[in-house]
């Protein structure tokens, strides 16, 4: 009876809230407001919550507030892929706004254990970041209220003498705008809340992600996207004490605030962080009690992966706080707790914003002291750690080492280059492409998080990935150094502002017999595409060879001559120079065809066709994986790709492509005509690259001969406690871990790799049975596959000695099947080339080596 009454009251309350979309519904009691500061309605023409704010409207309002208030500074911190401005409001007293650089400089001393700072007078800094997931809009719409309240409320004027508020109204501009356009274009003026309505069911890929369909709330640490780099730069310049992160969750839930599950904190996060988060949580509870909203904490969500907005601060002396509001998705939707209105969701977020403000104000000295103590403890930890630095590099490729060093630099971490080659425990590190990261610096814990491997955990459930060891992700040699070895190396600190990857060049003169490009360079595929696009004859060497001058070239080397381009030798040479500079690769002149190993006219050299690529999208495709592939081709390698809706697959459409990419996903919408068309297309000599669920669909439609491993149910107990079900089943999920694999570097899929030992990333439980044809398994897991992260013991048999990549022939063509994600979140540089090899070299794989 009580529950029924509660649901009825909530339904009435939500409906009432929707009907009362004026500021009185949202704003706290006891405040008066400066009439010179415009309300959202005065600028936008509608009340907050009446419509979903679009990004351009959001920026327009923030500018209007800044123009009207001497408490507010507006700045553009960068641009998204779609060139939308990323904006930041800095809100404080006029006196503080006049000395922001001075305040930042004082705050930087918090990271110096030897610096003297006046904690009693130092302002507290709170960052407020809204709607990193674009289709979780209550945050961004609440930012309108936050901007108005903090700019216009007369009663907080004195507070702002000791506070600096940083307001980022839309962390994901492109996703927010995509979602707002969707829901606004499907809004009725007479709402009924039916969840079956089009308003609540977005078109693929939905508004959660950025332009390339990446989850920006997983990119705080990898910083692979401009939106992330811009906001991390803000974080590092300000070192906020409190970092708010506003999200939404399922419609049938209530409201969550951190702390999360205590056992799921990362071990590098101090216990004090949890205690302070819990103390701040009491402010949220009090505020939500006052307005009668349901809430929970210390459930479901964790603080393990440092790539999330609410966890990244925790390892840097800050307090990250996640808020999750049950989502109305549109303007009004039925839920298990009654009608859920958009204004109701916005009010909860704004209420938590205000309670965070109150906590930061009252805990100002405690929060600043905690940050000071955090970095003081770091010094003690680094002195005790036997690992004094980490070195990483590659003997054959500059780019992967460069990109990892560049990633690390974004987090206010010092990185040093070598002035001379060194050898450590038998491993050579070349000065051109090796770097050292000293551990004895303020970001010690963050450095540890980047380089450590971990296979034991306090809890077996993870909200996100359990491992991200960066040198493994970049396929680099690395090791920890003790102080004796570190002192032997002559090093130079990298200047972040002018750190850049060196342009490539042509080694040798014009008029050479042939030109050769080694495939070991990360950006070799970028150059290869440009060479093919220019109309040159481009071939791949399937055996090693050496020039008379003694230069050795490995399998996968690209051989180039002018072909049918019509260019004279000098113009051809100039074009090669242009491509080499553009792609950061070296191209070598070869003086004669009489090379050792194989000659330049050998049958072991295969001509290449320019890849004409279609990427299947829409429907049941995994938008994350599709986006990773699109980003890889479009941004890294600057290769055009057609985003082909899956419902357009037919013979007449796909005949124009020679490579089709099928990301993970559900392909049930593809019927028999599409299956027949794809089978015929492959058999005509084309390449299909498939991952995960795509392989299952191919198997079901008898295209190729990919086999899967199935694991028997190992639970022999007749009865188990019902209460343990979620934890027991969740523990078997492979949410994201790193595995050891062995690569056949003589196989076209392995071209460009010098070491057969490689690390792959897996985040599902789909297992491939190795082909009975041993030449069709270019990459397999080792006997002891787990390198870093969590793996449930019951899943180990599915991985041990299983296939990571498998090739299956269909007529004159072939399928290259992947069990693991080679392009994970854009930072898994180390296996990108395996995927690119499938695109470029699938066409030359010997049909006898695939089944």
PDB file of N, CA, C and O in Angstrom, residues 569-623:
ATOM      1  N   UNK A 569      60.961  11.394 -64.048  1.00  0.00           N
ATOM      2  CA  UNK A 569      61.687  10.983 -62.825  1.00  0.00           C
ATOM      3  C   UNK A 569      61.774  12.065 -61.754  1.00  0.00           C
ATOM      4  O   UNK A 569      61.646  11.770 -60.559  1.00  0.00           O
ATOM      5  N   UNK A 570      61.970  13.318 -62.143  1.00  0.00           N
ATOM      6  CA  UNK A 570      62.095  14.372 -61.146  1.00  0.00           C
ATOM      7  C   UNK A 570      60.758  14.662 -60.463  1.00  0.00           C
ATOM      8  O   UNK A 570      60.686  14.833 -59.239  1.00  0.00           O
ATOM      9  N   UNK A 571      59.678  14.719 -61.259  1.00  0.00           N
ATOM     10  CA  UNK A 571      58.347  14.953 -60.677  1.00  0.00           C
ATOM     11  C   UNK A 571      57.941  13.786 -59.789  1.00  0.00           C
ATOM     12  O   UNK A 571      57.320  13.969 -58.727  1.00  0.00           O
ATOM     13  N   UNK A 572      58.288  12.573 -60.223  1.00  0.00           N
ATOM     14  CA  UNK A 572      58.008  11.378 -59.415  1.00  0.00           C
ATOM     15  C   UNK A 572      58.740  11.460 -58.075  1.00  0.00           C
ATOM     16  O   UNK A 572      58.172  11.207 -57.011  1.00  0.00           O
ATOM     17  N   UNK A 573      59.996  11.856 -58.120  1.00  0.00           N
ATOM     18  CA  UNK A 573      60.806  11.982 -56.915  1.00  0.00           C
ATOM     19  C   UNK A 573      60.221  13.032 -55.970  1.00  0.00           C
ATOM     20  O   UNK A 573      60.140  12.833 -54.754  1.00  0.00           O
ATOM     21  N   UNK A 574      59.798  14.159 -56.525  1.00  0.00           N
ATOM     22  CA  UNK A 574      59.208  15.216 -55.711  1.00  0.00           C
ATOM     23  C   UNK A 574      57.913  14.749 -55.039  1.00  0.00           C
ATOM     24  O   UNK A 574      57.635  15.090 -53.894  1.00  0.00           O
ATOM     25  N   UNK A 575      57.123  13.945 -55.777  1.00  0.00           N
ATOM     26  CA  UNK A 575      55.880  13.409 -55.190  1.00  0.00           C
ATOM     27  C   UNK A 575      56.197  12.441 -54.054  1.00  0.00           C
ATOM     28  O   UNK A 575      55.522  12.444 -53.015  1.00  0.00           O
ATOM     29  N   UNK A 576      57.240  11.644 -54.223  1.00  0.00           N
ATOM     30  CA  UNK A 576      57.651  10.741 -53.144  1.00  0.00           C
ATOM     31  C   UNK A 576      58.082  11.533 -51.915  1.00  0.00           C
ATOM     32  O   UNK A 576      57.763  11.164 -50.776  1.00  0.00           O
ATOM     33  N   UNK A 577      58.812  12.617 -52.136  1.00  0.00           N
ATOM     34  CA  UNK A 577      59.220  13.454 -51.004  1.00  0.00           C
ATOM     35  C   UNK A 577      57.997  14.025 -50.274  1.00  0.00           C
ATOM     36  O   UNK A 577      57.954  14.061 -49.042  1.00  0.00           O
ATOM     37  N   UNK A 578      57.027  14.462 -51.042  1.00  0.00           N
ATOM     38  CA  UNK A 578      55.813  15.034 -50.463  1.00  0.00           C
ATOM     39  C   UNK A 578      55.076  13.999 -49.614  1.00  0.00           C
ATOM     40  O   UNK A 578      54.646  14.290 -48.480  1.00  0.00           O
ATOM     41  N   UNK A 579      54.946  12.782 -50.129  1.00  0.00           N
ATOM     42  CA  UNK A 579      54.246  11.717 -49.393  1.00  0.00           C
ATOM     43  C   UNK A 579      55.038  11.309 -48.159  1.00  0.00           C
ATOM     44  O   UNK A 579      54.464  11.073 -47.088  1.00  0.00           O
ATOM     45  N   UNK A 580      56.358  11.229 -48.278  1.00  0.00           N
ATOM     46  CA  UNK A 580      57.186  10.852 -47.134  1.00  0.00           C
ATOM     47  C   UNK A 580      57.037  11.855 -45.997  1.00  0.00           C
ATOM     48  O   UNK A 580      56.905  11.481 -44.822  1.00  0.00           O
ATOM     49  N   UNK A 581      57.068  13.156 -46.345  1.00  0.00           N
ATOM     50  CA  UNK A 581      56.888  14.184 -45.311  1.00  0.00           C
ATOM     51  C   UNK A 581      55.500  14.093 -44.691  1.00  0.00           C
ATOM     52  O   UNK A 581      55.337  14.180 -43.471  1.00  0.00           O
ATOM     53  N   UNK A 582      54.505  13.942 -45.524  1.00  0.00           N
ATOM     54  CA  UNK A 582      53.106  13.899 -45.076  1.00  0.00           C
ATOM     55  C   UNK A 582      52.851  12.728 -44.128  1.00  0.00           C
ATOM     56  O   UNK A 582      52.151  12.873 -43.120  1.00  0.00           O
ATOM     57  N   UNK A 583      53.425  11.574 -44.437  1.00  0.00           N
ATOM     58  CA  UNK A 583      53.132  10.356 -43.671  1.00  0.00           C
ATOM     59  C   UNK A 583      54.194  10.028 -42.618  1.00  0.00           C
ATOM     60  O   UNK A 583      54.077   9.000 -41.940  1.00  0.00           O
ATOM     61  N   UNK A 584      55.209  10.870 -42.477  1.00  0.00           N
ATOM     62  CA  UNK A 584      56.245  10.642 -41.458  1.00  0.00           C
ATOM     63  C   UNK A 584      56.958   9.309 -41.662  1.00  0.00           C
ATOM     64  O   UNK A 584      57.241   8.587 -40.702  1.00  0.00           O
ATOM     65  N   UNK A 585      57.255   8.969 -42.900  1.00  0.00           N
ATOM     66  CA  UNK A 585      57.973   7.727 -43.197  1.00  0.00           C
ATOM     67  C   UNK A 585      59.163   8.046 -44.082  1.00  0.00           C
ATOM     68  O   UNK A 585      59.185   9.058 -44.784  1.00  0.00           O
ATOM     69  N   UNK A 586      60.163   7.160 -44.051  1.00  0.00           N
ATOM     70  CA  UNK A 586      61.310   7.281 -44.942  1.00  0.00           C
ATOM     71  C   UNK A 586      61.125   6.339 -46.126  1.00  0.00           C
ATOM     72  O   UNK A 586      60.697   5.182 -45.966  1.00  0.00           O
ATOM     73  N   UNK A 587      61.467   6.833 -47.294  1.00  0.00           N
ATOM     74  CA  UNK A 587      61.426   6.046 -48.524  1.00  0.00           C
ATOM     75  C   UNK A 587      62.847   5.979 -49.053  1.00  0.00           C
ATOM     76  O   UNK A 587      63.538   7.007 -49.143  1.00  0.00           O
ATOM     77  N   UNK A 588      63.299   4.782 -49.406  1.00  0.00           N
ATOM     78  CA  UNK A 588      64.687   4.554 -49.769  1.00  0.00           C
ATOM     79  C   UNK A 588      64.830   4.273 -51.264  1.00  0.00           C
ATOM     80  O   UNK A 588      64.070   3.485 -51.838  1.00  0.00           O
ATOM     81  N   UNK A 589      65.828   4.909 -51.876  1.00  0.00           N
ATOM     82  CA  UNK A 589      66.148   4.641 -53.279  1.00  0.00           C
ATOM     83  C   UNK A 589      66.917   3.327 -53.387  1.00  0.00           C
ATOM     84  O   UNK A 589      67.797   3.037 -52.564  1.00  0.00           O
ATOM     85  N   UNK A 590      66.585   2.526 -54.401  1.00  0.00           N
ATOM     86  CA  UNK A 590      67.285   1.273 -54.678  1.00  0.00           C
ATOM     87  C   UNK A 590      67.904   1.397 -56.067  1.00  0.00           C
ATOM     88  O   UNK A 590      67.209   1.682 -57.049  1.00  0.00           O
ATOM     89  N   UNK A 591      69.204   1.161 -56.135  1.00  0.00           N
ATOM     90  CA  UNK A 591      69.944   1.464 -57.359  1.00  0.00           C
ATOM     91  C   UNK A 591      69.848   0.385 -58.419  1.00  0.00           C
ATOM     92  O   UNK A 591      70.098   0.647 -59.601  1.00  0.00           O
ATOM     93  N   UNK A 592      69.507  -0.844 -58.042  1.00  0.00           N
ATOM     94  CA  UNK A 592      69.508  -1.956 -58.984  1.00  0.00           C
ATOM     95  C   UNK A 592      68.433  -2.967 -58.622  1.00  0.00           C
ATOM     96  O   UNK A 592      68.041  -3.087 -57.449  1.00  0.00           O
ATOM     97  N   UNK A 593      67.987  -3.704 -59.619  1.00  0.00           N
ATOM     98  CA  UNK A 593      67.037  -4.786 -59.365  1.00  0.00           C
ATOM     99  C   UNK A 593      67.714  -6.053 -58.908  1.00  0.00           C
ATOM    100  O   UNK A 593      67.047  -7.014 -58.502  1.00  0.00           O
ATOM    101  N   UNK A 594      69.065  -6.047 -58.949  1.00  0.00           N
ATOM    102  CA  UNK A 594      69.812  -7.250 -58.599  1.00  0.00           C
ATOM    103  C   UNK A 594      70.116  -7.231 -57.097  1.00  0.00           C
ATOM    104  O   UNK A 594      71.241  -7.022 -56.649  1.00  0.00           O
ATOM    105  N   UNK A 595      69.070  -7.372 -56.331  1.00  0.00           N
ATOM    106  CA  UNK A 595      69.200  -7.400 -54.876  1.00  0.00           C
ATOM    107  C   UNK A 595      69.358  -8.832 -54.401  1.00  0.00           C
ATOM    108  O   UNK A 595      68.934  -9.782 -55.076  1.00  0.00           O
ATOM    109  N   UNK A 596      69.919  -9.006 -53.206  1.00  0.00           N
ATOM    110  CA  UNK A 596      70.075 -10.347 -52.657  1.00  0.00           C
ATOM    111  C   UNK A 596      68.832 -10.735 -51.882  1.00  0.00           C
ATOM    112  O   UNK A 596      68.079  -9.895 -51.411  1.00  0.00           O
ATOM    113  N   UNK A 597      68.638 -12.051 -51.733  1.00  0.00           N
ATOM    114  CA  UNK A 597      67.402 -12.560 -51.148  1.00  0.00           C
ATOM    115  C   UNK A 597      66.426 -12.820 -52.266  1.00  0.00           C
ATOM    116  O   UNK A 597      66.269 -13.945 -52.735  1.00  0.00           O
ATOM    117  N   UNK A 598      65.771 -11.798 -52.739  1.00  0.00           N
ATOM    118  CA  UNK A 598      64.967 -11.845 -53.955  1.00  0.00           C
ATOM    119  C   UNK A 598      65.317 -10.629 -54.804  1.00  0.00           C
ATOM    120  O   UNK A 598      65.741  -9.600 -54.290  1.00  0.00           O
ATOM    121  N   UNK A 599      65.160 -10.764 -56.114  1.00  0.00           N
ATOM    122  CA  UNK A 599      65.365  -9.629 -57.018  1.00  0.00           C
ATOM    123  C   UNK A 599      64.080  -8.829 -57.130  1.00  0.00           C
ATOM    124  O   UNK A 599      63.004  -9.266 -56.710  1.00  0.00           O
ATOM    125  N   UNK A 600      64.204  -7.644 -57.715  1.00  0.00           N
ATOM    126  CA  UNK A 600      63.064  -6.738 -57.784  1.00  0.00           C
ATOM    127  C   UNK A 600      61.956  -7.199 -58.742  1.00  0.00           C
ATOM    128  O   UNK A 600      60.858  -6.667 -58.721  1.00  0.00           O
ATOM    129  N   UNK A 601      62.246  -8.203 -59.553  1.00  0.00           N
ATOM    130  CA  UNK A 601      61.200  -8.747 -60.415  1.00  0.00           C
ATOM    131  C   UNK A 601      60.693 -10.098 -59.951  1.00  0.00           C
ATOM    132  O   UNK A 601      60.025 -10.816 -60.709  1.00  0.00           O
ATOM    133  N   UNK A 602      60.946 -10.429 -58.686  1.00  0.00           N
ATOM    134  CA  UNK A 602      60.620 -11.750 -58.150  1.00  0.00           C
ATOM    135  C   UNK A 602      59.122 -12.013 -58.126  1.00  0.00           C
ATOM    136  O   UNK A 602      58.298 -11.103 -57.969  1.00  0.00           O
ATOM    137  N   UNK A 603      58.765 -13.292 -58.252  1.00  0.00           N
ATOM    138  CA  UNK A 603      57.361 -13.709 -58.102  1.00  0.00           C
ATOM    139  C   UNK A 603      56.910 -13.624 -56.649  1.00  0.00           C
ATOM    140  O   UNK A 603      55.724 -13.785 -56.359  1.00  0.00           O
ATOM    141  N   UNK A 604      57.847 -13.394 -55.738  1.00  0.00           N
ATOM    142  CA  UNK A 604      57.495 -13.214 -54.327  1.00  0.00           C
ATOM    143  C   UNK A 604      57.151 -11.751 -54.014  1.00  0.00           C
ATOM    144  O   UNK A 604      57.051 -11.378 -52.855  1.00  0.00           O
ATOM    145  N   UNK A 605      56.993 -10.963 -55.043  1.00  0.00           N
ATOM    146  CA  UNK A 605      56.555  -9.578 -54.879  1.00  0.00           C
ATOM    147  C   UNK A 605      55.189  -9.451 -55.540  1.00  0.00           C
ATOM    148  O   UNK A 605      55.017  -9.807 -56.708  1.00  0.00           O
ATOM    149  N   UNK A 606      54.205  -8.963 -54.786  1.00  0.00           N
ATOM    150  CA  UNK A 606      52.818  -8.918 -55.266  1.00  0.00           C
ATOM    151  C   UNK A 606      52.364  -7.479 -55.469  1.00  0.00           C
ATOM    152  O   UNK A 606      52.556  -6.635 -54.580  1.00  0.00           O
ATOM    153  N   UNK A 607      51.743  -7.178 -56.610  1.00  0.00           N
ATOM    154  CA  UNK A 607      51.166  -5.839 -56.798  1.00  0.00           C
ATOM    155  C   UNK A 607      49.948  -5.642 -55.900  1.00  0.00           C
ATOM    156  O   UNK A 607      49.220  -6.599 -55.590  1.00  0.00           O
ATOM    157  N   UNK A 608      49.732  -4.412 -55.480  1.00  0.00           N
ATOM    158  CA  UNK A 608      48.615  -4.094 -54.598  1.00  0.00           C
ATOM    159  C   UNK A 608      47.583  -3.237 -55.315  1.00  0.00           C
ATOM    160  O   UNK A 608      47.924  -2.374 -56.124  1.00  0.00           O
ATOM    161  N   UNK A 609      46.325  -3.474 -54.990  1.00  0.00           N
ATOM    162  CA  UNK A 609      45.235  -2.621 -55.446  1.00  0.00           C
ATOM    163  C   UNK A 609      44.913  -1.599 -54.359  1.00  0.00           C
ATOM    164  O   UNK A 609      45.025  -1.888 -53.162  1.00  0.00           O
ATOM    165  N   UNK A 610      44.497  -0.428 -54.777  1.00  0.00           N
ATOM    166  CA  UNK A 610      44.085   0.598 -53.806  1.00  0.00           C
ATOM    167  C   UNK A 610      42.820   0.130 -53.087  1.00  0.00           C
ATOM    168  O   UNK A 610      41.839  -0.242 -53.737  1.00  0.00           O
ATOM    169  N   UNK A 611      42.832   0.088 -51.754  1.00  0.00           N
ATOM    170  CA  UNK A 611      41.631  -0.336 -51.018  1.00  0.00           C
ATOM    171  C   UNK A 611      40.456   0.610 -51.268  1.00  0.00           C
ATOM    172  O   UNK A 611      40.576   1.825 -51.104  1.00  0.00           O
ATOM    173  N   UNK A 612      39.357   0.039 -51.694  1.00  0.00           N
ATOM    174  CA  UNK A 612      38.078   0.758 -51.805  1.00  0.00           C
ATOM    175  C   UNK A 612      37.200   0.173 -50.708  1.00  0.00           C
ATOM    176  O   UNK A 612      36.741  -0.962 -50.805  1.00  0.00           O
ATOM    177  N   UNK A 613      36.987   0.942 -49.642  1.00  0.00           N
ATOM    178  CA  UNK A 613      36.526   0.373 -48.371  1.00  0.00           C
ATOM    179  C   UNK A 613      35.107   0.801 -48.036  1.00  0.00           C
ATOM    180  O   UNK A 613      34.752   1.984 -48.152  1.00  0.00           O
ATOM    181  N   UNK A 614      34.324  -0.168 -47.596  1.00  0.00           N
ATOM    182  CA  UNK A 614      33.013   0.101 -47.004  1.00  0.00           C
ATOM    183  C   UNK A 614      33.010  -0.425 -45.580  1.00  0.00           C
ATOM    184  O   UNK A 614      33.466  -1.544 -45.323  1.00  0.00           O
ATOM    185  N   UNK A 615      32.516   0.378 -44.673  1.00  0.00           N
ATOM    186  CA  UNK A 615      32.362  -0.004 -43.269  1.00  0.00           C
ATOM    187  C   UNK A 615      30.873  -0.120 -42.986  1.00  0.00           C
ATOM    188  O   UNK A 615      30.125   0.852 -43.136  1.00  0.00           O
ATOM    189  N   UNK A 616      30.421  -1.318 -42.589  1.00  0.00           N
ATOM    190  CA  UNK A 616      29.001  -1.516 -42.318  1.00  0.00           C
ATOM    191  C   UNK A 616      28.624  -0.820 -41.011  1.00  0.00           C
ATOM    192  O   UNK A 616      29.284  -0.994 -39.977  1.00  0.00           O
ATOM    193  N   UNK A 617      27.541  -0.052 -41.066  1.00  0.00           N
ATOM    194  CA  UNK A 617      27.086   0.714 -39.912  1.00  0.00           C
ATOM    195  C   UNK A 617      25.570   0.589 -39.799  1.00  0.00           C
ATOM    196  O   UNK A 617      24.912  -0.005 -40.639  1.00  0.00           O
ATOM    197  N   UNK A 618      25.057   1.185 -38.713  1.00  0.00           N
ATOM    198  CA  UNK A 618      23.610   1.244 -38.483  1.00  0.00           C
ATOM    199  C   UNK A 618      23.102  -0.102 -37.947  1.00  0.00           C
ATOM    200  O   UNK A 618      23.863  -1.022 -37.710  1.00  0.00           O
ATOM    201  N   UNK A 619      21.810  -0.195 -37.755  1.00  0.00           N
ATOM    202  CA  UNK A 619      21.191  -1.439 -37.287  1.00  0.00           C
ATOM    203  C   UNK A 619      21.744  -1.879 -35.955  1.00  0.00           C
ATOM    204  O   UNK A 619      21.801  -1.109 -34.989  1.00  0.00           O
ATOM    205  N   UNK A 620      22.209  -3.132 -35.895  1.00  0.00           N
ATOM    206  CA  UNK A 620      22.721  -3.695 -34.648  1.00  0.00           C
ATOM    207  C   UNK A 620      24.214  -3.584 -34.498  1.00  0.00           C
ATOM    208  O   UNK A 620      24.798  -4.235 -33.617  1.00  0.00           O
ATOM    209  N   UNK A 621      24.871  -2.771 -35.340  1.00  0.00           N
ATOM    210  CA  UNK A 621      26.323  -2.650 -35.241  1.00  0.00           C
ATOM    211  C   UNK A 621      26.721  -2.012 -33.910  1.00  0.00           C
ATOM    212  O   UNK A 621      26.035  -1.143 -33.398  1.00  0.00           O
ATOM    213  N   UNK A 622      27.871  -2.441 -33.386  1.00  0.00           N
ATOM    214  CA  UNK A 622      28.453  -1.813 -32.209  1.00  0.00           C
ATOM    215  C   UNK A 622      29.018  -0.468 -32.648  1.00  0.00           C
ATOM    216  O   UNK A 622      30.041  -0.405 -33.350  1.00  0.00           O
ATOM    217  N   UNK A 623      28.377   0.608 -32.251  1.00  0.00           N
ATOM    218  CA  UNK A 623      28.799   1.934 -32.728  1.00  0.00           C
ATOM    219  C   UNK A 623      30.183   2.298 -32.220  1.00  0.00           C
ATOM    220  O   UNK A 623      30.924   3.027 -32.890  1.00  0.00           O
TER     221      UNK A 623
END
